[in-house]
Short mmCIF file of C-alpha atoms in Angstrom, two decimals:
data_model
loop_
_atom_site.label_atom_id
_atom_site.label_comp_id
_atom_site.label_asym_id
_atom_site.label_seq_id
_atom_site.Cartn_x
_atom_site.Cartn_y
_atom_site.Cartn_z
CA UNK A 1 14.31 -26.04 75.36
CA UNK A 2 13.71 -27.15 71.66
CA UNK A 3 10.37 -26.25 69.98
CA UNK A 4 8.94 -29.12 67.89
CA UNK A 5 5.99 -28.17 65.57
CA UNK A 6 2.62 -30.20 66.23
CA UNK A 7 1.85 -32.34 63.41
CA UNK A 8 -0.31 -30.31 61.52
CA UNK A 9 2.16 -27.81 61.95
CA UNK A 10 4.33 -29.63 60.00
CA UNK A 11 1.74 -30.99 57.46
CA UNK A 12 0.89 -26.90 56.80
CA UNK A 13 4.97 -26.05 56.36
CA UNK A 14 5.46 -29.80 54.29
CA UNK A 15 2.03 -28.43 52.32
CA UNK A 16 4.24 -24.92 51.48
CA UNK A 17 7.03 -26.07 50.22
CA UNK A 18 5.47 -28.95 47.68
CA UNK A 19 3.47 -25.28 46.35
CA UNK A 20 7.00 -23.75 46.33
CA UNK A 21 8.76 -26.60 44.60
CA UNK A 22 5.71 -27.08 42.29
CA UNK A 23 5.38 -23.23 41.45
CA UNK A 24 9.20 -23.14 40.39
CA UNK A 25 9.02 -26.16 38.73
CA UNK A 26 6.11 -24.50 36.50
CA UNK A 27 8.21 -21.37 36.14
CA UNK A 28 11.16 -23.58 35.18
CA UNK A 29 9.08 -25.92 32.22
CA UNK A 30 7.29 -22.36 30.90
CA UNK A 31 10.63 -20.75 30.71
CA UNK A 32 12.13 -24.11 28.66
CA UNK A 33 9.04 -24.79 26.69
CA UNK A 34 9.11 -21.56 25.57
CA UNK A 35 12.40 -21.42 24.29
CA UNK A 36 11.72 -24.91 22.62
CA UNK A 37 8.98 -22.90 20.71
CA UNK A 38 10.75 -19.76 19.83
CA UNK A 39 13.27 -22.86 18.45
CA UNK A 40 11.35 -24.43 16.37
CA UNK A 41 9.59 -21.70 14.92
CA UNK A 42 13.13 -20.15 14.14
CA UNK A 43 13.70 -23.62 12.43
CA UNK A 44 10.24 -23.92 10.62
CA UNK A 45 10.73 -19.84 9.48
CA UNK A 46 14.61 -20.79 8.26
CA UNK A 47 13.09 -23.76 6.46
CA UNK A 48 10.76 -21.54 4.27
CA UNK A 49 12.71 -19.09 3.79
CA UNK A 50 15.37 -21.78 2.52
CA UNK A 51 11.84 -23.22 0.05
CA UNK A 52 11.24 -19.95 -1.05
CA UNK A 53 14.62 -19.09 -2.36
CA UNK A 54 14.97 -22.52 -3.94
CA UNK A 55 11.49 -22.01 -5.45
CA UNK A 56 12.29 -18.60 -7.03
CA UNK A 57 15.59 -19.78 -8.01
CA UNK A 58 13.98 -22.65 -10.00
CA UNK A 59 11.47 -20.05 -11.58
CA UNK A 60 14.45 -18.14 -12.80
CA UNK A 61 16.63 -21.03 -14.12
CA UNK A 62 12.51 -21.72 -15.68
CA UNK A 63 13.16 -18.25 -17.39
CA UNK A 64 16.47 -18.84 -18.62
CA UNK A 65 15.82 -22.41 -20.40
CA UNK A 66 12.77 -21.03 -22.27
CA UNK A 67 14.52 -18.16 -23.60
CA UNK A 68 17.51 -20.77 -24.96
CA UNK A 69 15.03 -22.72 -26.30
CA UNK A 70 11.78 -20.76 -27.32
CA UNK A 71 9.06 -23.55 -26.27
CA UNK A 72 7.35 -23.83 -22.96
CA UNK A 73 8.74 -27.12 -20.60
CA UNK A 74 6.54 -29.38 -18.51
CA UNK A 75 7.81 -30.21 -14.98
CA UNK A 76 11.73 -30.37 -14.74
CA UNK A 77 13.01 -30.97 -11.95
CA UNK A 78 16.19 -29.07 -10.78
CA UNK A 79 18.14 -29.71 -7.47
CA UNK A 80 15.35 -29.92 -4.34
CA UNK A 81 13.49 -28.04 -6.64
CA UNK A 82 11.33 -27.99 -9.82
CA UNK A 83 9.91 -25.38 -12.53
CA UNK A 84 7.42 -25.32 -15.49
CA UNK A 85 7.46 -22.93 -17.59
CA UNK A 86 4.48 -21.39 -20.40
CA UNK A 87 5.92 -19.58 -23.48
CA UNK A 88 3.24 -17.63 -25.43
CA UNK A 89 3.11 -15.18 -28.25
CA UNK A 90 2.44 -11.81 -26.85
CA UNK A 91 -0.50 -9.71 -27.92
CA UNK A 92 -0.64 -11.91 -31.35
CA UNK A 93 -4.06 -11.81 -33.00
CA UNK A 94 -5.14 -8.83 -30.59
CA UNK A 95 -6.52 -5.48 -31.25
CA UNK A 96 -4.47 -3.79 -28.17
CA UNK A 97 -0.86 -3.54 -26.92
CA UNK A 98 -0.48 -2.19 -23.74
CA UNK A 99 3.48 -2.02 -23.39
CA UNK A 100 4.38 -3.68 -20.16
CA UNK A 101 7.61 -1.33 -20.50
CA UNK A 102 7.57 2.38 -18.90
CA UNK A 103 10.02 4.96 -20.82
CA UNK A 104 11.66 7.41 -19.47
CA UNK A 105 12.11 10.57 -21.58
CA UNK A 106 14.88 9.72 -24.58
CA UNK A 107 13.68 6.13 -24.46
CA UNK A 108 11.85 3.78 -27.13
CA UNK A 109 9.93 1.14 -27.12
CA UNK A 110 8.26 -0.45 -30.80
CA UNK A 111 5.18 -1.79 -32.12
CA UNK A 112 5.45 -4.17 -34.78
CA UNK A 113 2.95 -4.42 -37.88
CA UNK A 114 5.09 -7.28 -39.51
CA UNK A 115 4.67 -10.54 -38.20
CA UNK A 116 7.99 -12.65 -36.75
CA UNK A 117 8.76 -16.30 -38.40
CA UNK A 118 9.90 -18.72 -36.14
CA UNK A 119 13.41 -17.64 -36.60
CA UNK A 120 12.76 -14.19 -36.18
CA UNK A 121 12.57 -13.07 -39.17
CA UNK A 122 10.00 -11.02 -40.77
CA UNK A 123 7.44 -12.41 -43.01
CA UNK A 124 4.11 -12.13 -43.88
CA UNK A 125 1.87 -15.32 -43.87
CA UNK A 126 -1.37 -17.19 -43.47
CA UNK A 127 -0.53 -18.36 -40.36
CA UNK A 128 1.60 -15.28 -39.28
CA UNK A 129 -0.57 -12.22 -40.96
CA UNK A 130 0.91 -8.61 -40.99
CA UNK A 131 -1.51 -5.89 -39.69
CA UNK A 132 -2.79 -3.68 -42.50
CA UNK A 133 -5.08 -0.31 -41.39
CA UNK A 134 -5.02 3.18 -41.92
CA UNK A 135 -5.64 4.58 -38.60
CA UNK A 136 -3.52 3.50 -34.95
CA UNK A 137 -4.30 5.19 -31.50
CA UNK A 138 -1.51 5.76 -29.78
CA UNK A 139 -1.81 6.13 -25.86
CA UNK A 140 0.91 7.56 -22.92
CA UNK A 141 1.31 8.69 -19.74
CA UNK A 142 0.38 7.83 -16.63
CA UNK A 143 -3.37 8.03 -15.72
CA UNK A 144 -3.70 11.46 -13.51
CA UNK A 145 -0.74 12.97 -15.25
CA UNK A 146 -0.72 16.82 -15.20
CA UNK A 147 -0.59 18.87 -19.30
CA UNK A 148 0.98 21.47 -18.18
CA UNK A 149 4.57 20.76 -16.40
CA UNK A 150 7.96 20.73 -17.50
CA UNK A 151 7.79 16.58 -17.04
CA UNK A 152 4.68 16.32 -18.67
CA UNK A 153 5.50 13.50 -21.51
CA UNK A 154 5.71 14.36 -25.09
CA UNK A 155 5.90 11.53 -27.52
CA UNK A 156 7.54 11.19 -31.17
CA UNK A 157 5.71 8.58 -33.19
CA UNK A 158 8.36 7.11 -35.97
CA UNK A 159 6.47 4.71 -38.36
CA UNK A 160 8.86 3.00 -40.75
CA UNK A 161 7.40 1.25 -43.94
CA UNK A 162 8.14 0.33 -47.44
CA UNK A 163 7.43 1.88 -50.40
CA UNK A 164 6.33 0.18 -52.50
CA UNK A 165 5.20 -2.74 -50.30
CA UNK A 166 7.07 -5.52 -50.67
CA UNK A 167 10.06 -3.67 -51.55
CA UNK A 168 13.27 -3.00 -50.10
CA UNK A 169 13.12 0.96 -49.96
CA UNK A 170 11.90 1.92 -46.46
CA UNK A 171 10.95 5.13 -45.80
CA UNK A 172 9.77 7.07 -41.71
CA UNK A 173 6.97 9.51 -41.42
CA UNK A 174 6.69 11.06 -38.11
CA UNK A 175 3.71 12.58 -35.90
CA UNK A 176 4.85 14.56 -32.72
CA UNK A 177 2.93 15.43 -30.13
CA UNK A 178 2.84 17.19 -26.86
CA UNK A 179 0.04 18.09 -24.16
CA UNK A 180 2.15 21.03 -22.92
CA UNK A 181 0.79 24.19 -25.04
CA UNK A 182 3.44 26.52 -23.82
CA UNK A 183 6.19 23.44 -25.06
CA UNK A 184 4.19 23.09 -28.56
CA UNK A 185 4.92 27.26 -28.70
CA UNK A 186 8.48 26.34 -29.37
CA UNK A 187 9.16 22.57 -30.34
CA UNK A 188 6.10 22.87 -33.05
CA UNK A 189 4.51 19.54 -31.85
CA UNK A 190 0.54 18.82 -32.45
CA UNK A 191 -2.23 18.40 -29.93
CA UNK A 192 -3.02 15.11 -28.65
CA UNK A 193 -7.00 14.44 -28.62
CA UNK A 194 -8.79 15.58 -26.10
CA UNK A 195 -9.88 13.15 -23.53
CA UNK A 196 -8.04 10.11 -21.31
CA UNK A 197 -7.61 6.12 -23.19
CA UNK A 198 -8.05 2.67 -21.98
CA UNK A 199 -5.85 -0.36 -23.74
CA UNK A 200 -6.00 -3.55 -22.22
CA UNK A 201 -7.60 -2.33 -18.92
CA UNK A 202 -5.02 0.16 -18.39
CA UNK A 203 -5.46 3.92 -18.11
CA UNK A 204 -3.69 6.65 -20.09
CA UNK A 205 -3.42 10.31 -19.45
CA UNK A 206 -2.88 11.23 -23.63
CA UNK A 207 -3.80 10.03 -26.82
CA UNK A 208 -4.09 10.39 -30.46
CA UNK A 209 -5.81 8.55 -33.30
CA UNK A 210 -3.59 9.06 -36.29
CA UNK A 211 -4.39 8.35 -39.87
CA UNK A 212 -1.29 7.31 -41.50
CA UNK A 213 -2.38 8.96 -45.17
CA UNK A 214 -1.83 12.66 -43.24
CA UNK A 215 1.72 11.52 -42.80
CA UNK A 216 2.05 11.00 -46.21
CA UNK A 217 2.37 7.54 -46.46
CA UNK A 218 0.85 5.90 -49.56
CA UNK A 219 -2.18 3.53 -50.22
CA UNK A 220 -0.90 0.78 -50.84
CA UNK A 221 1.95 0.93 -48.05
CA UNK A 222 -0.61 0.83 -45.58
CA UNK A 223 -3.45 -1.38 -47.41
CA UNK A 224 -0.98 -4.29 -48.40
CA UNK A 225 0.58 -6.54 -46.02
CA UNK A 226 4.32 -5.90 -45.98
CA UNK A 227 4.03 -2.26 -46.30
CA UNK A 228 3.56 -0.95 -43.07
CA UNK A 229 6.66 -2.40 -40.68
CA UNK A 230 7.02 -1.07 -37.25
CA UNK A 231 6.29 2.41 -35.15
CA UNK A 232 8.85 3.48 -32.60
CA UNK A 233 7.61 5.38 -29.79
CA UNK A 234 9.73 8.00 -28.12
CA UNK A 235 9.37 10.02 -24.90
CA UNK A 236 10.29 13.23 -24.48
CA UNK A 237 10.49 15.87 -21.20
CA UNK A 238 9.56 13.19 -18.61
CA UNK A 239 13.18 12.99 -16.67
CA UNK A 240 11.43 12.29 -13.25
CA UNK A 241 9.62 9.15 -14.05
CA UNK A 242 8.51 6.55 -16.65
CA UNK A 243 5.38 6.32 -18.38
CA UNK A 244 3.70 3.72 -20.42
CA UNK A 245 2.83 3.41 -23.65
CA UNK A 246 0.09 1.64 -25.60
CA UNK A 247 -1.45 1.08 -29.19
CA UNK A 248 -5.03 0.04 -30.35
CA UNK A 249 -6.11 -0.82 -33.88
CA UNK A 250 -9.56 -1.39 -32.55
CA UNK A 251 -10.80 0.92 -35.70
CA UNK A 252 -12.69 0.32 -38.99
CA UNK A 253 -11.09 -1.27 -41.80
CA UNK A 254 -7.84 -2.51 -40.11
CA UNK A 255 -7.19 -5.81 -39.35
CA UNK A 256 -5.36 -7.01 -35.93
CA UNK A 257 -2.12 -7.01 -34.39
CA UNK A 258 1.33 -9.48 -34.98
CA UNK A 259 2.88 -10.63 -31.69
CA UNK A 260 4.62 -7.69 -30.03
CA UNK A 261 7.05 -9.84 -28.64
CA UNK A 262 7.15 -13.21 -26.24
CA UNK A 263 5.43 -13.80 -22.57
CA UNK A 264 7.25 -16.60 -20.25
CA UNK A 265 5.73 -17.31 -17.47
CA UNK A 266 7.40 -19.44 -14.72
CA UNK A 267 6.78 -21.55 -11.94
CA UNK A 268 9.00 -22.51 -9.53
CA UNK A 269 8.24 -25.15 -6.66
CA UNK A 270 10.52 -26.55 -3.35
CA UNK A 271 8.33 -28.20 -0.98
CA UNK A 272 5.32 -26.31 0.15
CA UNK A 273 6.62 -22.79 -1.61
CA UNK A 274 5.77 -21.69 -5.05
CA UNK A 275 7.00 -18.40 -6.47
CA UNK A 276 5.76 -17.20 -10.16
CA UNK A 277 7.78 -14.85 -12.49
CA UNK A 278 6.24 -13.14 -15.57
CA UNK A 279 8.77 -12.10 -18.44
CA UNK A 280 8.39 -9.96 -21.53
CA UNK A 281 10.67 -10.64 -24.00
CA UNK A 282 10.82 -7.81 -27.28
CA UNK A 283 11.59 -8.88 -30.32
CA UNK A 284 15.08 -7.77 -32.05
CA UNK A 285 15.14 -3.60 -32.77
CA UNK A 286 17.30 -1.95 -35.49
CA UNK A 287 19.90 0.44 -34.49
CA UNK A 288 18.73 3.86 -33.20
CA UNK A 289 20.84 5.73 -35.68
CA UNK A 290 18.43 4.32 -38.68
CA UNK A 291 16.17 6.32 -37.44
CA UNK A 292 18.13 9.90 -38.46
CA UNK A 293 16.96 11.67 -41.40
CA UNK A 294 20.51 10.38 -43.38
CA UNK A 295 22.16 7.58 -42.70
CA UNK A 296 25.56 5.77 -44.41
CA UNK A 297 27.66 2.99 -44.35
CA UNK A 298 30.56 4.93 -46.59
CA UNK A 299 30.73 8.35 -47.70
CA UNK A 300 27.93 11.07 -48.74
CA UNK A 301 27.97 12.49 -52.50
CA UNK A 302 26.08 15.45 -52.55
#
């Protein structure tokens, strides 16, 4: 004999299995909707991304226009993409030149006393004056670097000028120096000052005020504008790292700094990304080997 359930019997079961249903159903749409969200977030993520390459892409084609042709640009647009770019004089009319280049030990970096004319050439001018002084500080190393290691930095301080100013017969006077005093025992370099050195809001381990008449330059190389040209910095020891370098004429009687050299800053944009890259461009250096004691083109007559 067949059992049939009693109607609220089968209301109760009916009841269970629309829960069932409705609790896979729920399951089902978390499991999908989910999935849709995981999508579009992949999607929306890719997308950046894709804006954020095309921005810094369009900061670096910023770069490379500006250096081609020397002035800033407004907006240009470039692709899905667009850049502006700033071109500035770097450290022109300032007291302080904190290097935004770290040297390594056998590396140089310069500071420039003669001013740059618009096509790079060097020339002294109202507009464009040459720095004249008779006393630079020179700052290295990194701030918290040790005096006594073999790394420890040593620096060679070249400074080229012309004698008489004006002239064309350039002569180098050198100042070396090294905070290692078991080092100075054999390489006969001086003692840096005692004490640490802020340029620019940056902090040095070493540093030395030098006045340019110990060196033996003249008067009136260093008191008249075209006398005094450029000083090349060299480091020496430091093989595991770089170290900066910086320069202050912040002293009495000197006047203030040419531009060290040109700052580009660029912007690039692609929809809601922006990216920003900062460039340092040096001016034009002479050959290394004019900086050896002798140096010719032809032959040497003793």
């Amino acid at each position: 004999m067949n059992y049939l359930p009693k109607k609220n019997e089968r209301e109760f079961l009916g009841g269970q299995a629309l829960l069932l249903i409705l609790l896979s159903m729920a399951v089902v749409l978390t499991i999908v909707l989910s999935i849709l969200s995981r999508s579009v977030t992949d999607v929306a993520i890719s997308s950046r991304e894709e804006e954020a390459l095309r921005a810094f892409s369009a900061a670096e084609a910023g770069v490379e226009q500006a250096i081609v042709i020397g002035t800033s640009l407004a907006e240009t647009e470039i692709g899905n993409a667009t850049f502006t770019t700033n071109v500035s004089s770097f450290a022109e009319g300032d007291a302080e030149f904190a290097s935004p280049i770290g040297l390594l030990g056998g590396e140089t970096n310069t500071v420039w006393f003669m001013a740059h004319n618009e096509d790079g050439g060097l020339a002294c001018s109202a507009e464009k004056p040459c720095f004249v002084g008779r006393d630079i500080k020179i700052c290295w190393g990194k701030e918290g670097t040790a005096g006594g290691t073999a790394t420890t930095p040593a620096l060679e301080v070249s400074v080229f000028y012309a004698d008489p100013a004006g002239s064309t017969n350039y002569k180098i006077a050198r100042e070396t120096l090294d905070p290692n005093s078991t080092r100075r025992g054999n390489n006969s370099f001086s003692v840096p000052d005692s004490g640490a050195c802020t340029i620019s809001g940056e902090n040095y381990a070493f540093y030395k005020t030098i006045d340019l008449s110990t060196l033996g330059i003249p008067v009136a190389s260093y008191s008249t504008q075209g006398g005094l040209q450029f000083a090349r910095l060299r480091m020496f020891y430091n093989t595991d790292m770089t170290h900066p370098t910086g320069v202050s004429v912040d002293l009495a009687g000197n006047t203030l700094l040419p531009a060290q050299g040109v700052g580009i800053e660029s912007s690039g944009k692609s929809g809601e990304a922006n990216r920003k890259i900062s460039v340092f461009q040096g001016f034009g250096e002479i050959p290394e080997v004019f900086s050896g004691a002798v140096f010719s083109l032809g032959g040497i007559t003793k």
